[in-house]
Short mmCIF file of N, CA and C in Angstrom, two decimals:
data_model
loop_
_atom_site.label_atom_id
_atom_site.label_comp_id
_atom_site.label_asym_id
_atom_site.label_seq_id
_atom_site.Cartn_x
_atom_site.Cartn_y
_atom_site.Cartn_z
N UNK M 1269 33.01 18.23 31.82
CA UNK M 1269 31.78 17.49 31.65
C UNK M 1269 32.04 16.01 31.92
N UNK M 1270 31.32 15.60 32.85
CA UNK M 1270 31.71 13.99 33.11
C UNK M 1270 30.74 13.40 32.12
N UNK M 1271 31.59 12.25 31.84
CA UNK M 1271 30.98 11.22 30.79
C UNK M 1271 30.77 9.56 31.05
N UNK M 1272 29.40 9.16 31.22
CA UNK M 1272 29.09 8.30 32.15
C UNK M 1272 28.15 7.33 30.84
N UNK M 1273 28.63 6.16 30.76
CA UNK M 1273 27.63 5.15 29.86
C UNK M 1273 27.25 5.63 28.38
N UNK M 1274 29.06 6.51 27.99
CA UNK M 1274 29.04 7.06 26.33
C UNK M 1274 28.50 8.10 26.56
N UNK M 1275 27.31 9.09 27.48
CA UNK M 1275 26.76 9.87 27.60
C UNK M 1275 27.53 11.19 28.42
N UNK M 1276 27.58 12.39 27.81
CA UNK M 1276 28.17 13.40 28.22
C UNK M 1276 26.87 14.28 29.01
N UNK M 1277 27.06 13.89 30.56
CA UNK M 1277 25.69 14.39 31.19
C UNK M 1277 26.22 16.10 31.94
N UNK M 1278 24.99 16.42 31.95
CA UNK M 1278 25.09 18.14 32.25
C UNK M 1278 26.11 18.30 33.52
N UNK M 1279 26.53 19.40 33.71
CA UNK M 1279 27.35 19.56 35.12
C UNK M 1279 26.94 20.24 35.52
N UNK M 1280 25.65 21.10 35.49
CA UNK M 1280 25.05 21.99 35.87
C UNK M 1280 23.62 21.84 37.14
N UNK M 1281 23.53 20.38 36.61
CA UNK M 1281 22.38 19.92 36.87
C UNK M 1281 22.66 19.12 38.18
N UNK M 1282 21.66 18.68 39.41
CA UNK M 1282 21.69 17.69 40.20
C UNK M 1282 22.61 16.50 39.75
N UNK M 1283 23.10 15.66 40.48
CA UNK M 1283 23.79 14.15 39.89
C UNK M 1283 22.08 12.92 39.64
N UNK M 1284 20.61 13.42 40.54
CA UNK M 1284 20.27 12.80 40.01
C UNK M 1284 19.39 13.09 38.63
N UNK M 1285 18.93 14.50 38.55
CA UNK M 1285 18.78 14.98 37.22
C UNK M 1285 19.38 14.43 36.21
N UNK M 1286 20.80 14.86 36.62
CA UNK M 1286 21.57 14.48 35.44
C UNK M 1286 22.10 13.08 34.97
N UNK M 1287 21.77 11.94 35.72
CA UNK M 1287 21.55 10.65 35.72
C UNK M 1287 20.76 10.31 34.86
N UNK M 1288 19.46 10.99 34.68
CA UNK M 1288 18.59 10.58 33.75
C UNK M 1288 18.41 11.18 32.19
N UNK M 1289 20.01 11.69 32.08
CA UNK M 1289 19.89 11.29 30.30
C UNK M 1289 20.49 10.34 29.52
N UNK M 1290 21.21 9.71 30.68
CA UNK M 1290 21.46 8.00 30.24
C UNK M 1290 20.27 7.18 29.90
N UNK M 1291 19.89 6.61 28.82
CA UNK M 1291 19.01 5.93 28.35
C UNK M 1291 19.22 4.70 29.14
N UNK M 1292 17.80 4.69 29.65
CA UNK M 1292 17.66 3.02 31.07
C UNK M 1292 17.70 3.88 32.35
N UNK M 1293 18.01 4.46 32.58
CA UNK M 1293 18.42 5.22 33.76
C UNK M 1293 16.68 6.55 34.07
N UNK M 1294 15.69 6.09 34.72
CA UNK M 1294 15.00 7.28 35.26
C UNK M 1294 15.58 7.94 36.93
N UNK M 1295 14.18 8.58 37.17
CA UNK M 1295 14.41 9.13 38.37
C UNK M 1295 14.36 8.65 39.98
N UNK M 1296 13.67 7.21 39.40
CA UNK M 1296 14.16 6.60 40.83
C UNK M 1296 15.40 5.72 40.50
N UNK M 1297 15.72 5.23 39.76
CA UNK M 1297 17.16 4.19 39.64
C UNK M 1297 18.65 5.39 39.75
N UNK M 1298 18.22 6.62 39.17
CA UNK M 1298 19.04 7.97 39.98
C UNK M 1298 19.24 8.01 41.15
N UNK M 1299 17.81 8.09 41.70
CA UNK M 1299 18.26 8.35 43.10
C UNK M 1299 18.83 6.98 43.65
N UNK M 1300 18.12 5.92 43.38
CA UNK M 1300 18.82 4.78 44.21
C UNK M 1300 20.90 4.35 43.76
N UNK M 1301 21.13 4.95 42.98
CA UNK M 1301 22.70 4.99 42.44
C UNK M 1301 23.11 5.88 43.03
N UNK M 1302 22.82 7.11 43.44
CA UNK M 1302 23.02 8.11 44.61
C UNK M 1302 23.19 7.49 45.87
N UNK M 1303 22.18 6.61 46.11
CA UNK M 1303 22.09 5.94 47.49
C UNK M 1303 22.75 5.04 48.14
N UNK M 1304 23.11 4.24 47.04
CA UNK M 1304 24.68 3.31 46.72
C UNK M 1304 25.31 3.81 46.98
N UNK M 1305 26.02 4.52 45.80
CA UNK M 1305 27.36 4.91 45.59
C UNK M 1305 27.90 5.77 46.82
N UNK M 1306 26.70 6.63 47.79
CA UNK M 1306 27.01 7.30 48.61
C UNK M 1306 27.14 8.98 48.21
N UNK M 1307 26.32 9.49 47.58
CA UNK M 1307 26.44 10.40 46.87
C UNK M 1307 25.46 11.33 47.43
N UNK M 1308 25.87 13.01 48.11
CA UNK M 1308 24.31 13.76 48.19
C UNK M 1308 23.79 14.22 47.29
N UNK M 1309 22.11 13.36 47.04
CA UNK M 1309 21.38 14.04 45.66
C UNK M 1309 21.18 15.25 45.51
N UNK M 1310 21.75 16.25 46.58
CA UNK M 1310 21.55 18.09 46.19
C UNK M 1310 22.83 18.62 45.63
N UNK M 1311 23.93 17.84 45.70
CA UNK M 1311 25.24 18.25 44.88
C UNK M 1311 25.15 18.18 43.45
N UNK M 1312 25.40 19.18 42.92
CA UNK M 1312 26.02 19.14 41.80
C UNK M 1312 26.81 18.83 41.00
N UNK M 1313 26.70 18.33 39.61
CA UNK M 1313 28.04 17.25 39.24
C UNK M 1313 29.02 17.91 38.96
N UNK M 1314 29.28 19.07 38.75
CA UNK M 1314 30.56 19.85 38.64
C UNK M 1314 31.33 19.74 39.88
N UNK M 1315 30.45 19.47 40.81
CA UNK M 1315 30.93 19.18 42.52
C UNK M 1315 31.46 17.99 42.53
N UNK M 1316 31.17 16.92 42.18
CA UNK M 1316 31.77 15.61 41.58
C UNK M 1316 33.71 15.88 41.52
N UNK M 1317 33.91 14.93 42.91
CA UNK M 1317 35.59 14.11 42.02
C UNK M 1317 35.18 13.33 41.36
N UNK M 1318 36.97 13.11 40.16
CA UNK M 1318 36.87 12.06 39.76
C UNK M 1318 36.90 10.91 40.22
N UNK M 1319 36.98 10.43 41.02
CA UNK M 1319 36.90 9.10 41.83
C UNK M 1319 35.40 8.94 41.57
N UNK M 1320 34.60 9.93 42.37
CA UNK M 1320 32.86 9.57 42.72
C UNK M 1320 32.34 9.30 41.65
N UNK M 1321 32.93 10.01 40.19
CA UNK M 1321 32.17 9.88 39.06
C UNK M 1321 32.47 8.08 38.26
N UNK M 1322 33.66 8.07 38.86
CA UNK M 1322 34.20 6.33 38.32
C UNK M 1322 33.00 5.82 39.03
N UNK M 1323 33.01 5.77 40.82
CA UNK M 1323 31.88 5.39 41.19
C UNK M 1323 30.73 5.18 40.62
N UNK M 1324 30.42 5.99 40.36
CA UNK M 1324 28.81 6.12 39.73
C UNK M 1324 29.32 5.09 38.11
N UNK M 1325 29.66 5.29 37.65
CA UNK M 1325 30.17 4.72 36.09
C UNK M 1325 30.59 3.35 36.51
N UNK M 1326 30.87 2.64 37.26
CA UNK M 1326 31.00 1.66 38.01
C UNK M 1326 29.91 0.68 38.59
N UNK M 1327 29.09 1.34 39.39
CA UNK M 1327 28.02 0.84 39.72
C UNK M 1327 26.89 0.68 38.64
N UNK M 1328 27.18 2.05 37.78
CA UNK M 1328 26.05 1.69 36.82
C UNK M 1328 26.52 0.73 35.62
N UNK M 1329 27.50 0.13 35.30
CA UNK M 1329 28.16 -0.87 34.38
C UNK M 1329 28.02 -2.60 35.15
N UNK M 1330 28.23 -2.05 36.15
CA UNK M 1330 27.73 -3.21 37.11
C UNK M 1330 25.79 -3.80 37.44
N UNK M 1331 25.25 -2.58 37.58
CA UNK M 1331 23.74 -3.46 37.57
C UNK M 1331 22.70 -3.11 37.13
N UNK M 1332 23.27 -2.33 36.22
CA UNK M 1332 22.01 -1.98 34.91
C UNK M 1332 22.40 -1.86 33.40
N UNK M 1333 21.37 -2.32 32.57
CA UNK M 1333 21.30 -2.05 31.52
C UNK M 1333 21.13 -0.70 30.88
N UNK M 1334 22.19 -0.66 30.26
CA UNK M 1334 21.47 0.86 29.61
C UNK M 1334 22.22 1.07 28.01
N UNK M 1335 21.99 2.57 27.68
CA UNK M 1335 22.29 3.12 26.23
C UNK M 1335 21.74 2.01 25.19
N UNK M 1336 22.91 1.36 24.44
CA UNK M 1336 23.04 0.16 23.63
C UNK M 1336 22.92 -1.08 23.77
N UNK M 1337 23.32 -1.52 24.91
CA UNK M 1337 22.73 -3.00 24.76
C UNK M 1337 21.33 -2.83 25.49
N UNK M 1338 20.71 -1.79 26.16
CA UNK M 1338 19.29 -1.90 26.20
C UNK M 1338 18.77 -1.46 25.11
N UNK M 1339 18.91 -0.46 24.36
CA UNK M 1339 18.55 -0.99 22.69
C UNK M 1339 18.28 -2.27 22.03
N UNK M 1340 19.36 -2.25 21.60
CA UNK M 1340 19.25 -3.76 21.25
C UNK M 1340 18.80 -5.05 21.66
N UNK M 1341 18.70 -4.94 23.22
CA UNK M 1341 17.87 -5.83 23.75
C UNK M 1341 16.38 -6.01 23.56
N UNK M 1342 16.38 -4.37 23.52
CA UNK M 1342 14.85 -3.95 23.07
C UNK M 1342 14.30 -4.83 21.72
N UNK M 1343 15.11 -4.37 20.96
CA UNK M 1343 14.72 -4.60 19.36
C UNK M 1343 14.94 -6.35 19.27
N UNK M 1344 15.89 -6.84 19.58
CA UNK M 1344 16.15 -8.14 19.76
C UNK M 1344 14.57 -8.91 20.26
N UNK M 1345 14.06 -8.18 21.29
CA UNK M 1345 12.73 -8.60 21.83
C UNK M 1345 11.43 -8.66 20.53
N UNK M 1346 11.75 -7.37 19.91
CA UNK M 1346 10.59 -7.18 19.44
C UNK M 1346 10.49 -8.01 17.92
N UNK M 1347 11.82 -8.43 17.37
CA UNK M 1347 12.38 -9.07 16.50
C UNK M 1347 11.84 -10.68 16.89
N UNK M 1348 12.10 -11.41 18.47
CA UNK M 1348 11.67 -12.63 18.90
C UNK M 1348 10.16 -12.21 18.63
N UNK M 1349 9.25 -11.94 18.98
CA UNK M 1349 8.10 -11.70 18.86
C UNK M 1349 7.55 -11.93 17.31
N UNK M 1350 8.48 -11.40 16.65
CA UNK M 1350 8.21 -11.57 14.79
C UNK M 1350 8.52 -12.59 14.44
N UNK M 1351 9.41 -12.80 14.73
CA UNK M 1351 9.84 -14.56 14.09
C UNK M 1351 9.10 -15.30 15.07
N UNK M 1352 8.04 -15.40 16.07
CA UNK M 1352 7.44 -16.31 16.59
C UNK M 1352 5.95 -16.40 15.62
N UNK M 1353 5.80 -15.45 15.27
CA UNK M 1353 3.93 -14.74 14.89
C UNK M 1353 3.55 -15.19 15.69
N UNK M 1354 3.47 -14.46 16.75
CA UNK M 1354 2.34 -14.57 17.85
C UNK M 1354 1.67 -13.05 17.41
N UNK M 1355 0.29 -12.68 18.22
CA UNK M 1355 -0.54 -11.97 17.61
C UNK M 1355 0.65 -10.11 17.66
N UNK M 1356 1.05 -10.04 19.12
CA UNK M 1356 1.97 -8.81 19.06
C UNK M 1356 3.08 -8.89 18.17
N UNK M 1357 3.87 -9.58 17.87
CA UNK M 1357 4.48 -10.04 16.67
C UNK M 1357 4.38 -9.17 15.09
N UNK M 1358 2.67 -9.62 14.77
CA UNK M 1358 1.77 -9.23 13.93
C UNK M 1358 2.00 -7.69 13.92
N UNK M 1359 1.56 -7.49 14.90
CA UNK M 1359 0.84 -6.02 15.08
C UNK M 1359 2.31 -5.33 14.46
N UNK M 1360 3.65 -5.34 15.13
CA UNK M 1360 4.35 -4.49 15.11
C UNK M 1360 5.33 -4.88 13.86
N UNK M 1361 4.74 -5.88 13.37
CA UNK M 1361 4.98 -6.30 11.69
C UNK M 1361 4.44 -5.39 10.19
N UNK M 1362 3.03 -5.44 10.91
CA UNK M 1362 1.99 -4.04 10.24
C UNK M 1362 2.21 -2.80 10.78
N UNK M 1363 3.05 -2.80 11.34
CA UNK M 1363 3.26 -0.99 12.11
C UNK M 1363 1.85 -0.76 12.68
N UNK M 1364 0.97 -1.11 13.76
CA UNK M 1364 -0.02 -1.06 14.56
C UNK M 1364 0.08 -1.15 15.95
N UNK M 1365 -0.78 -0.39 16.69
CA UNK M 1365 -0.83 -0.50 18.01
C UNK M 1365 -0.78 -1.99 18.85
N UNK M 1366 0.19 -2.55 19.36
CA UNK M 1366 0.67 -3.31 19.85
C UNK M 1366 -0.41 -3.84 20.85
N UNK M 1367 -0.77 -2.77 21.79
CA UNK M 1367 -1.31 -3.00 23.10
C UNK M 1367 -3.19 -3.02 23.22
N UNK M 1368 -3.71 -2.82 21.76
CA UNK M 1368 -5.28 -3.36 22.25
C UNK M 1368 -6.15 -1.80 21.86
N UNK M 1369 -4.95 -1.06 21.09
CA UNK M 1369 -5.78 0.57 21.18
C UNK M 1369 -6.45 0.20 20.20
N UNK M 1370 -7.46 0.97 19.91
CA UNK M 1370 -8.78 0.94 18.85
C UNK M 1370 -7.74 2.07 17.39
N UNK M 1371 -8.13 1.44 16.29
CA UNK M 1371 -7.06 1.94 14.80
C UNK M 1371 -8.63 2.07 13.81
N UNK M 1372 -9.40 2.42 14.30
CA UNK M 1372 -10.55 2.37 13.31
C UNK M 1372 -10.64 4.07 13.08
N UNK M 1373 -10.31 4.61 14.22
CA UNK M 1373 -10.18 6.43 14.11
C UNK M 1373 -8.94 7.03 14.45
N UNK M 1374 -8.12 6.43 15.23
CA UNK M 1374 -6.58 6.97 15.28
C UNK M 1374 -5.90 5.91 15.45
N UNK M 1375 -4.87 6.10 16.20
CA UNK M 1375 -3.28 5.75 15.88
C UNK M 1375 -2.59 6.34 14.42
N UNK M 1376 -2.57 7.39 14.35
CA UNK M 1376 -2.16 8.25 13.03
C UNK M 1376 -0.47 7.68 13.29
N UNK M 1377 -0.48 8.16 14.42
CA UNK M 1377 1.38 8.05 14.74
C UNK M 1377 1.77 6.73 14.23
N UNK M 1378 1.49 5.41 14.66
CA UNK M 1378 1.75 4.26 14.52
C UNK M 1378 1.56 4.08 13.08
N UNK M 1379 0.69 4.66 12.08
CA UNK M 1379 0.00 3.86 11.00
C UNK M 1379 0.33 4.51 10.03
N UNK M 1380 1.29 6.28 10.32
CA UNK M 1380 1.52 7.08 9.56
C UNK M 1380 0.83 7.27 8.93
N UNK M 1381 1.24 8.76 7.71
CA UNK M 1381 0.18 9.54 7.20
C UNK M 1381 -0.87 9.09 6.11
N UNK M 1382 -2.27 9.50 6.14
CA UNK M 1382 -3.09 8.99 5.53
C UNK M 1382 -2.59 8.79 3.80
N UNK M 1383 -2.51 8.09 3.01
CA UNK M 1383 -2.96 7.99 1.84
C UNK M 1383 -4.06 7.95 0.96
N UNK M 1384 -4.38 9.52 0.41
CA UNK M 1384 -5.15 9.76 -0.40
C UNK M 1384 -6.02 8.93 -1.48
N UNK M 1385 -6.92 8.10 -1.58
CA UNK M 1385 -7.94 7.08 -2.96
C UNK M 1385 -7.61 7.82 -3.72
N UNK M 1386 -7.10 7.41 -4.67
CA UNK M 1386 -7.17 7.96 -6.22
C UNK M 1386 -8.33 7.89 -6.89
N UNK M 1387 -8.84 8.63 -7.33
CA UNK M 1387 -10.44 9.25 -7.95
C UNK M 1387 -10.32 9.41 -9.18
N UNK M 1388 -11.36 8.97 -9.78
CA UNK M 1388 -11.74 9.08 -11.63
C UNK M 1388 -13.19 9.74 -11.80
N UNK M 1389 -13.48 10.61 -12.67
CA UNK M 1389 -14.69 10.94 -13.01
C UNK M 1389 -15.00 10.37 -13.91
N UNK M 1390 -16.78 9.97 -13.49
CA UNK M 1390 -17.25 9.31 -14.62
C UNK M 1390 -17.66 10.31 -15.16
N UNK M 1391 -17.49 9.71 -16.44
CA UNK M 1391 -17.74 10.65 -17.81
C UNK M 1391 -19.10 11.56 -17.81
N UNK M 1392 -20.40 10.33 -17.95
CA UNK M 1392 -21.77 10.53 -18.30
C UNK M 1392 -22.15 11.76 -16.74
N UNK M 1393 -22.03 11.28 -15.78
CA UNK M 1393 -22.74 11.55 -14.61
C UNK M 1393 -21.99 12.91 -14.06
N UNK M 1394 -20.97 13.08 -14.25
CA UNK M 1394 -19.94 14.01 -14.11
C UNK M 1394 -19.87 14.18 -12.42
N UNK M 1395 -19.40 12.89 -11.86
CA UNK M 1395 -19.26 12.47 -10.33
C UNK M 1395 -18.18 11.44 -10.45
N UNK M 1396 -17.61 12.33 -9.16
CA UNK M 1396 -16.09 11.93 -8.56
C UNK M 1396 -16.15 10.58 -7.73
N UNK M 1397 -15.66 9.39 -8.28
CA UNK M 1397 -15.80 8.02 -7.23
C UNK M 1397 -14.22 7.79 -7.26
N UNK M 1398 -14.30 6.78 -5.58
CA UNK M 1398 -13.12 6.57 -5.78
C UNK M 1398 -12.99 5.15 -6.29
N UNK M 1399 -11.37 4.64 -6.72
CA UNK M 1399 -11.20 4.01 -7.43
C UNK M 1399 -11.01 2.64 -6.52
N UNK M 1400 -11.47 1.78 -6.30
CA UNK M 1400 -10.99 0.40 -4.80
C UNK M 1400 -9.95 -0.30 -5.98
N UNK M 1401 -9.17 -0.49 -5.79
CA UNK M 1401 -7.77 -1.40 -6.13
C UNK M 1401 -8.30 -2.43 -5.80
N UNK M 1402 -8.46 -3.73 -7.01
CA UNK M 1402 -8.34 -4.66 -6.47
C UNK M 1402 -7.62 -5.79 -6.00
N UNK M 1403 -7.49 -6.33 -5.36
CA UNK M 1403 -6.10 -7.04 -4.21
C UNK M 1403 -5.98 -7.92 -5.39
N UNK M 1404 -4.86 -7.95 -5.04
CA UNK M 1404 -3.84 -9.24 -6.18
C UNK M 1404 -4.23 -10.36 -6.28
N UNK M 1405 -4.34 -10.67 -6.55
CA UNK M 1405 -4.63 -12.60 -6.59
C UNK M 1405 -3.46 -13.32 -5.90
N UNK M 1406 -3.67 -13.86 -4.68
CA UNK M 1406 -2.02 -14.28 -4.00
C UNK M 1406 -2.46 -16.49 -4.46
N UNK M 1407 -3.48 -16.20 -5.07
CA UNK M 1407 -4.19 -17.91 -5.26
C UNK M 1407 -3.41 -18.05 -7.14
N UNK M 1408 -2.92 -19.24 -7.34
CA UNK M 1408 -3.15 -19.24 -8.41
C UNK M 1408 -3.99 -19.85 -9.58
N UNK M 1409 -4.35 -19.28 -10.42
CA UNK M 1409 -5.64 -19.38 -11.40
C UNK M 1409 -6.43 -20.92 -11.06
N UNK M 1410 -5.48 -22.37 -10.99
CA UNK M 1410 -5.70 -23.40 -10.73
C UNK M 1410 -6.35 -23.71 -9.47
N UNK M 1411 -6.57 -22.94 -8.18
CA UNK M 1411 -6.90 -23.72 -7.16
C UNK M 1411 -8.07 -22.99 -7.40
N UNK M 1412 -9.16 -23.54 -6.06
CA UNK M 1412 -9.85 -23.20 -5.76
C UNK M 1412 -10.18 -22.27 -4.34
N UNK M 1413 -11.33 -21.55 -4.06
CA UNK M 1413 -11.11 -20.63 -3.64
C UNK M 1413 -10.50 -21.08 -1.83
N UNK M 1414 -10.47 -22.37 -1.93
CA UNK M 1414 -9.95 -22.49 -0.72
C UNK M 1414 -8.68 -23.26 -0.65
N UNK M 1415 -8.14 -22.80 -2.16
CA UNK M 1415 -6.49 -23.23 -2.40
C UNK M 1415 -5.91 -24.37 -2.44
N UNK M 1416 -7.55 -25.33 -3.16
CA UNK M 1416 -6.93 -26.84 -3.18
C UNK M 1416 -6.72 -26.69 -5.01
N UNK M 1417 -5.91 -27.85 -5.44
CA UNK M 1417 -5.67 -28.02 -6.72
C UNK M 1417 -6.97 -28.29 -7.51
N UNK M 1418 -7.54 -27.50 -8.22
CA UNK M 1418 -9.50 -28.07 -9.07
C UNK M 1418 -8.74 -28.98 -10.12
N UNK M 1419 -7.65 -28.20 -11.12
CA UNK M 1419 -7.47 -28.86 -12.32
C UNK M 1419 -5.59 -29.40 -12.28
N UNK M 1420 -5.71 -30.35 -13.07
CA UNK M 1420 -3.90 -30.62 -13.61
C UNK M 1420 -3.99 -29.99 -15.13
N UNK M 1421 -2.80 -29.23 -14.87
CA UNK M 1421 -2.27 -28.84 -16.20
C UNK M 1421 -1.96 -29.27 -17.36
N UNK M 1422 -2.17 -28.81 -18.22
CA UNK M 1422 -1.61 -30.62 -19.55
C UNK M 1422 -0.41 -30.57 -19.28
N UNK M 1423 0.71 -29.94 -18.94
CA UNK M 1423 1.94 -30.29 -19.26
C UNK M 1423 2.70 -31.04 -17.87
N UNK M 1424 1.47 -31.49 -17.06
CA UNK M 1424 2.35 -32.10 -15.67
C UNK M 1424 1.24 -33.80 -16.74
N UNK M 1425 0.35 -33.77 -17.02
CA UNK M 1425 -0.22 -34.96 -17.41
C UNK M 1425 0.64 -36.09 -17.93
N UNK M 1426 0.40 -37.24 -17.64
CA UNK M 1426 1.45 -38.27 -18.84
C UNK M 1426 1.02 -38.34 -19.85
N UNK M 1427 1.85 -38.62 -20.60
CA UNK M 1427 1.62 -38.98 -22.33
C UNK M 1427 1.51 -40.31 -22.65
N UNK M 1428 0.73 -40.95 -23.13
CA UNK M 1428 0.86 -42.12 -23.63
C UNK M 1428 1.08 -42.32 -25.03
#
């Protein structure tokens, strides 16, 4: 089994098939590393010397990104985006569709599974409501509702 970019790719398969279970690597950057390296895309990699396979492991260390540091490049990206707060930033801060999709009826995937309202019956009426949580107070008691200071505390006051 040749092993190309940490990845142990099929020997069963085409060289450019089997090119593309290197992460970074699809089906045209396959064929064009075929086209390089000098390789026929109807051979099989069990058909592969070892020389051709350095080749290929060569060329592809040379001008592409792939496995892990395209990972991490990835995440590194999406990480700059958060520490900027720009609006995509946001989105993938809240676990939300990044790109402009509508979240009012799906994106289940992105937003994961629904959480159930917790429900109380009222006593008298014998009907099920649900319960709205109300949001924390992130203001404290002293400002006003647009978070300027209304009052001083006695204990910041001077004493005379």
């Amino acid at each position: 089994m040749a092993r190309i970019a940490g990845v142990n790719i099929p020997t069963a398969k085409r060289v450019p098939i089997a090119l593309t279970y290197v992460t970074g690597i699809g089906n045209t950057s396959a064929k064009n590393i075929c086209e390089a390296v000098g390789i026929d895309p109807t051979r099989r990699v069990n058909e592969l010397s070892d020389a051709e396979v350095l080749k290929i492991r060569e060329h592809i260390d040379e001008n592409y990104t792939v496995e892990g540091d395209l990972r991490r490049d990835t995440q590194m990206n999406i990480k700059r985006l958060m520490d900027l707060g720009c609006y995509r930033g946001l989105r993938h801060r809240r676990n939300l569709p990044v790109r402009g999709q509508r979240t009012h009826t799906n994106a289940r995937t992105r937003k994961g599974p629904q959480r159930p309202l917790p429900v109380r019956r009222n006593k008298e009426t014998h009907q099920w409501h649900a319960i709205h949580a109300a949001r924390p107070s992130v203001r404290s008691p002293r400002t006003s509702r647009l978070g300027w200071l209304t009052s001083i505390p006695a204990s910041t006051t001077p004493r005379s």
